[in-house]
Coordinates of C-alpha atoms in Angstrom, one line a residue:
X1 CA -5.8 0.0 11.0
X2 CA -3.5 1.5 13.8
X3 CA 0.2 1.8 14.3
X4 CA 2.2 1.1 17.3
X5 CA 4.8 3.2 19.0
X6 CA 7.9 1.0 19.5
X7 CA 9.7 -2.5 19.5
X8 CA 7.1 -4.0 21.9
X9 CA 3.6 -3.3 22.7
X10 CA 2.5 -1.1 25.5
X11 CA -0.3 -1.8 27.9
X12 CA -2.4 0.8 26.2
X13 CA -1.7 -0.7 22.7
X14 CA -2.5 -4.2 23.9
X15 CA -5.9 -2.9 25.2
X16 CA -6.5 -1.0 21.9
X17 CA -5.7 -3.9 19.7
X18 CA -8.4 -6.0 21.4
X19 CA -11.0 -3.5 20.6
X20 CA -13.6 -4.7 17.9
X21 CA -13.1 -1.6 15.7
X22 CA -9.3 -2.5 15.2
X23 CA -8.7 -4.8 12.3
X24 CA -5.1 -4.1 11.4
X25 CA -1.6 -2.9 12.5
X26 CA 0.6 -1.2 10.2
X27 CA 4.4 -1.3 11.2
X28 CA 7.1 1.4 10.5
X29 CA 10.9 1.7 10.8
X30 CA 10.6 2.5 14.6
X31 CA 9.1 -0.9 15.2
X32 CA 12.0 -2.9 13.7
X33 CA 15.6 -3.6 14.8
X34 CA 16.0 -7.3 13.8
X35 CA 14.2 -10.4 12.2
X36 CA 13.9 -12.0 15.7
X37 CA 12.4 -8.9 17.3
X38 CA 9.9 -8.1 14.5
X39 CA 8.7 -11.8 14.7
X40 CA 8.2 -11.4 18.5
X41 CA 6.4 -8.2 18.0
X42 CA 3.9 -9.6 15.4
X43 CA 3.4 -12.7 17.4
X44 CA 2.4 -10.5 20.5
X45 CA -0.1 -8.7 18.2
X46 CA -1.6 -11.9 17.0
X47 CA -1.7 -13.4 20.6
X48 CA -4.3 -10.6 21.1
X49 CA -6.3 -11.0 17.9
X50 CA -5.2 -14.1 15.8
X51 CA -6.7 -12.9 12.5
X52 CA -5.8 -9.2 12.6
X53 CA -4.1 -8.0 9.4
X54 CA -0.3 -6.9 9.7
X55 CA 0.9 -4.6 7.0
X56 CA 3.8 -2.3 6.2
X57 CA 5.2 0.0 3.5
X58 CA 7.7 -2.0 2.0
X59 CA 8.2 -1.1 -1.7
X60 CA 12.0 -1.0 -2.2
X61 CA 14.3 2.0 -2.8
X62 CA 13.6 4.8 -0.1
X63 CA 10.4 3.3 1.1
X64 CA 11.3 0.0 2.9
X65 CA 10.7 -0.1 6.6
X66 CA 12.7 -3.1 7.4
X67 CA 16.4 -3.4 6.4
X68 CA 18.7 -5.3 8.7
X69 CA 18.4 -8.9 7.5
X70 CA 16.1 -7.9 4.5
X71 CA 17.0 -7.7 0.9
X72 CA 17.3 -3.9 0.2
X73 CA 15.3 -3.9 -3.0
X74 CA 15.8 -1.2 -5.7
X75 CA 13.7 1.7 -6.4
X76 CA 11.1 0.7 -8.9
X77 CA 12.1 3.3 -11.4
X78 CA 15.3 1.2 -11.8
X79 CA 13.0 -1.5 -13.3
X80 CA 11.6 1.0 -15.6
X81 CA 15.0 2.2 -16.8
X82 CA 15.9 -1.5 -17.5
X83 CA 12.6 -1.8 -19.3
X84 CA 13.5 0.8 -21.8
X85 CA 16.7 -1.1 -22.6
X86 CA 15.5 -4.7 -22.2
X87 CA 11.8 -5.4 -21.5
X88 CA 12.1 -9.0 -21.2
X89 CA 14.8 -8.8 -18.7
X90 CA 13.0 -6.1 -16.8
X91 CA 10.0 -8.0 -16.4
X92 CA 12.0 -11.0 -15.2
X93 CA 13.6 -8.7 -12.5
X94 CA 10.3 -7.3 -11.5
X95 CA 8.8 -10.8 -10.9
X96 CA 11.9 -11.7 -8.7
X97 CA 11.6 -8.3 -6.8
X98 CA 8.0 -9.2 -6.0
X99 CA 8.8 -12.7 -4.9
X100 CA 11.6 -11.5 -2.6
X101 CA 9.5 -8.6 -1.2
X102 CA 6.8 -11.0 -0.2
X103 CA 8.7 -14.1 0.8
X104 CA 10.8 -12.1 3.3
X105 CA 7.8 -10.3 4.7
X106 CA 5.8 -13.5 5.0
X107 CA 8.6 -15.3 6.8
X108 CA 8.3 -12.8 9.7
X109 CA 4.6 -12.8 9.8
X110 CA 3.6 -9.6 7.8
X111 CA 0.2 -10.2 5.7
X112 CA 1.0 -7.7 3.0
X113 CA 2.9 -4.6 1.8
X114 CA 1.1 -1.4 0.5
X115 CA 2.7 -2.1 -3.0
X116 CA 3.1 -1.6 -5.8
X117 CA 3.1 2.1 -6.6
X118 CA 1.1 2.5 -9.9
X119 CA 1.5 6.3 -10.2
X120 CA 3.2 7.7 -13.4
X121 CA 6.4 9.4 -13.1
X122 CA 6.0 12.9 -14.4
X123 CA 9.1 14.3 -12.8
X124 CA 7.1 16.6 -10.7
X125 CA 6.5 14.8 -7.4
X126 CA 9.2 14.6 -4.8
X127 CA 7.0 12.2 -2.7
X128 CA 6.5 9.8 -5.6
X129 CA 9.7 10.2 -7.7
X130 CA 11.6 7.0 -8.3
X131 CA 9.0 5.1 -6.4
X132 CA 7.2 4.9 -9.7
X133 CA 8.0 2.4 -12.4
X134 CA 7.8 4.6 -15.2
X135 CA 6.1 7.6 -17.0
X136 CA 4.2 5.4 -19.5
X137 CA 1.1 3.5 -18.2
X138 CA 1.5 0.5 -20.5
X139 CA 5.0 0.1 -19.1
X140 CA 3.6 0.5 -15.5
X141 CA 1.0 -2.1 -16.2
X142 CA 3.7 -4.6 -17.7
X143 CA 6.1 -4.2 -14.7
X144 CA 3.6 -4.1 -12.1
X145 CA 1.9 -7.1 -13.3
X146 CA 5.2 -8.9 -13.2
X147 CA 5.9 -7.7 -9.7
X148 CA 2.5 -8.9 -8.6
X149 CA 3.0 -12.3 -10.2
X150 CA 6.1 -12.7 -8.0
X151 CA 4.2 -11.6 -5.0
X152 CA 1.4 -14.0 -5.6
X153 CA 3.8 -16.8 -6.2
X154 CA 5.2 -16.3 -2.7
X155 CA 1.6 -16.2 -1.2
X156 CA 1.1 -12.3 -0.6
X157 CA -1.7 -10.1 -1.9
X158 CA -0.9 -6.7 -3.3
X159 CA -2.3 -3.1 -2.9
X160 CA -2.0 -0.7 -5.9
X161 CA -1.6 3.0 -5.0
X162 CA -2.5 5.8 -5.2
X163 CA -5.8 5.7 -7.2
X164 CA -6.3 7.3 -9.9
X165 CA -2.7 8.7 -9.9
X166 CA -0.5 11.0 -7.5
X167 CA 2.4 11.3 -10.0
X168 CA 1.5 14.7 -11.6
X169 CA 1.0 16.8 -8.7
X170 CA 4.1 18.4 -7.0
X171 CA 2.6 18.9 -3.5
X172 CA 3.1 16.1 -1.0
X173 CA -0.3 14.9 0.4
X174 CA 1.6 14.1 3.7
X175 CA 2.0 17.8 4.1
X176 CA -0.6 19.5 1.9
X177 CA -3.7 18.9 -0.1
X178 CA -2.7 18.6 -3.8
X179 CA -5.1 19.6 -6.5
X180 CA -4.8 18.2 -10.0
X181 CA -6.5 20.6 -12.2
X182 CA -6.0 18.6 -15.5
X183 CA -8.8 17.7 -17.8
X184 CA -10.7 14.5 -17.0
X185 CA -9.1 12.9 -20.1
X186 CA -5.7 13.5 -18.8
X187 CA -6.4 12.2 -15.4
X188 CA -8.0 9.2 -17.0
X189 CA -4.8 8.5 -18.8
X190 CA -3.1 8.1 -15.4
X191 CA -5.8 5.8 -14.2
X192 CA -5.0 3.5 -17.1
X193 CA -2.4 1.8 -15.1
X194 CA -5.0 0.9 -12.4
X195 CA -7.5 -0.3 -15.1
X196 CA -5.1 -2.4 -16.9
X197 CA -4.4 -4.4 -13.7
X198 CA -8.0 -4.9 -12.3
X199 CA -8.3 -8.2 -14.4
X200 CA -4.6 -9.1 -13.8
X201 CA -4.5 -9.8 -10.1
X202 CA -4.9 -6.4 -8.4
X203 CA -6.2 -7.5 -4.9
X204 CA -6.6 -4.0 -3.3
X205 CA -6.3 -0.2 -4.1
X206 CA -5.4 2.8 -1.9
X207 CA -6.9 6.1 -3.3
X208 CA -4.8 9.3 -3.2
X209 CA -5.4 12.3 -1.0
X210 CA -5.5 14.4 -3.9
X211 CA -8.4 16.6 -5.4
X212 CA -9.0 16.0 -9.2
X213 CA -11.0 19.2 -9.6
X214 CA -12.5 18.4 -13.1
X215 CA -14.0 15.1 -11.8
X216 CA -15.0 15.9 -8.1
X217 CA -14.3 18.6 -5.5
X218 CA -13.4 15.9 -2.9
X219 CA -10.1 14.0 -2.6
X220 CA -10.3 10.6 -4.1
X221 CA -10.3 8.8 -0.8
X222 CA -13.4 10.7 0.3
X223 CA -15.2 10.7 -2.9
X224 CA -18.1 8.3 -3.9
X225 CA -17.5 9.5 -7.4
X226 CA -14.0 8.1 -7.6
X227 CA -14.5 4.9 -5.4
X228 CA -18.0 3.9 -6.1
X229 CA -18.8 5.2 -9.5
X230 CA -15.4 5.0 -11.4
X231 CA -13.4 2.3 -9.6
X232 CA -16.1 -0.1 -8.7
X233 CA -18.9 0.5 -11.2
X234 CA -17.1 1.8 -14.4
X235 CA -13.8 -0.3 -13.9
X236 CA -15.3 -3.2 -12.2
X237 CA -13.0 -3.5 -9.4
X238 CA -14.2 -6.0 -6.7
X239 CA -11.2 -6.0 -4.4
X240 CA -10.4 -4.3 -1.2
X241 CA -10.1 -0.4 -0.9
X242 CA -7.8 0.9 1.9
X243 CA -7.8 4.7 2.8
X244 CA -4.5 6.4 2.9
X245 CA -3.5 7.6 6.3
X246 CA -6.4 9.8 7.6
X247 CA -3.9 11.9 9.8
X248 CA -2.0 13.2 6.7
X249 CA -2.5 16.9 5.9
X250 CA -4.2 15.7 2.7
X251 CA -7.0 14.3 4.7
X252 CA -7.6 17.5 6.6
X253 CA -10.1 18.3 3.8
X254 CA -12.4 17.1 6.6
X255 CA -11.8 18.6 10.0
X256 CA -13.1 16.1 12.4
X257 CA -11.4 12.6 12.6
X258 CA -14.8 10.9 13.2
X259 CA -16.3 12.6 10.1
X260 CA -13.1 11.6 8.1
X261 CA -13.6 7.8 9.0
X262 CA -17.3 8.1 8.3
X263 CA -17.0 9.6 5.0
X264 CA -14.2 7.3 3.9
X265 CA -16.4 4.3 4.8
X266 CA -19.3 5.7 3.1
X267 CA -17.3 6.6 0.1
X268 CA -16.4 2.9 -0.4
X269 CA -13.2 2.3 1.6
X270 CA -13.3 -1.1 3.4
X271 CA -10.6 -0.2 6.0
X272 CA -9.2 3.2 7.1
X273 CA -5.6 3.9 8.3
X274 CA -4.8 6.4 11.1
X275 CA -1.2 6.5 11.9
X276 CA 1.3 8.6 14.1
X277 CA -1.6 10.4 15.9
X278 CA -2.8 8.3 18.9
X279 CA -4.9 11.2 20.0
X280 CA -7.0 10.9 16.7
X281 CA -7.2 7.1 17.3
X282 CA -8.7 7.7 20.8
X283 CA -11.4 9.6 19.2
X284 CA -12.8 6.8 16.9
X285 CA -11.6 3.5 18.4
X286 CA -14.6 3.0 20.9
X287 CA -17.2 3.6 17.9
X288 CA -18.9 0.7 16.2
X289 CA -17.8 1.0 12.6
X290 CA -19.2 -2.4 11.5
X291 CA -17.3 -5.5 10.3
X292 CA -16.1 -5.9 6.7
X293 CA -15.5 -9.7 5.9
X294 CA -13.9 -8.8 2.6
X295 CA -10.7 -7.7 4.5
X296 CA -9.9 -11.3 5.5
X297 CA -9.0 -11.9 1.8
X298 CA -5.8 -9.8 2.4
X299 CA -4.3 -12.3 4.9
X300 CA -1.0 -13.7 3.9
X301 CA -0.8 -17.3 3.1
X302 CA 1.0 -18.2 6.3
X303 CA 0.7 -22.0 5.7
X304 CA 2.5 -21.6 2.4
X305 CA 6.0 -22.7 2.6
X306 CA 7.9 -21.2 -0.3
X307 CA 11.1 -23.0 -1.3
X308 CA 14.2 -21.0 0.2
X309 CA 16.2 -22.3 -3.0
X310 CA 13.7 -20.4 -5.0
X311 CA 14.2 -17.3 -3.0
X312 CA 18.1 -17.6 -3.5
X313 CA 17.5 -18.0 -7.3
X314 CA 15.5 -14.8 -7.3
X315 CA 18.2 -12.9 -5.3
X316 CA 20.7 -14.3 -8.0
X317 CA 18.5 -12.8 -10.7
X318 CA 18.3 -9.3 -9.4
X319 CA 22.0 -9.2 -8.0
X320 CA 23.1 -6.6 -10.6
X321 CA 20.4 -4.1 -9.4
X322 CA 21.2 -4.5 -5.7

């Protein structure tokens, strides 16, 4: 999965998207000015490759790439705060947030968002912070399940991140390689949020660029132990696994980008992301990495026509949070 540089495609990007190795495009704030513009950009991407996946980080709060014309959703921690006071109301709001998030993205042609965040809020991590629902795994499961329910109702698949949990470490994996030295038991307590959702509609997972030293000496996204042995075999996850961005500093655990891609795929990732570093993309784009039919399950239900009245009803539900 690659990114693109601006509001329209360059000639180089048109040629890159057409290559067999490219199965997806992730969009950022720099790619968006208006609803009409983003529709045109996505249409131009699909004119090259109709079944390509189009994704975005669109969680709410401070991580929401599209704003003008979109509902600016609250940070998920707001739902957690409400959950402590009124669980029933919080779950209703979470479902509405999920529906709105998915409905508005599907309307412009995006297949899915990399959401929800399933990390626990320990108050340590500036990069996670209020992106997390709660500090309690059971609360995260309840709120995330409601959010996913809303996303599914609108016709969108979900991606839980960052497996097995990024919330405890203070360092930002965009800038460093965090190491979580807690006991295996403590790390597994974080993982409970993922475990609790695997049989409750979790479509895809993104592993963290974090080393959990008592389990493996490799970051989770490069670890067969975490992806094959624990996520797939022990927890029974059968969905899609996306790597986090392989150009992040947390991925520099492996120096060479070709090796990073290969180790990620060998470890169990179905699709790898390379963002904001076109030089790295050039090093791997012409190599045959094989086809993964499982990825097509992540396509948004573009034929699904959700009721706009329902969208307005969900907006009314969460008005007090906006």
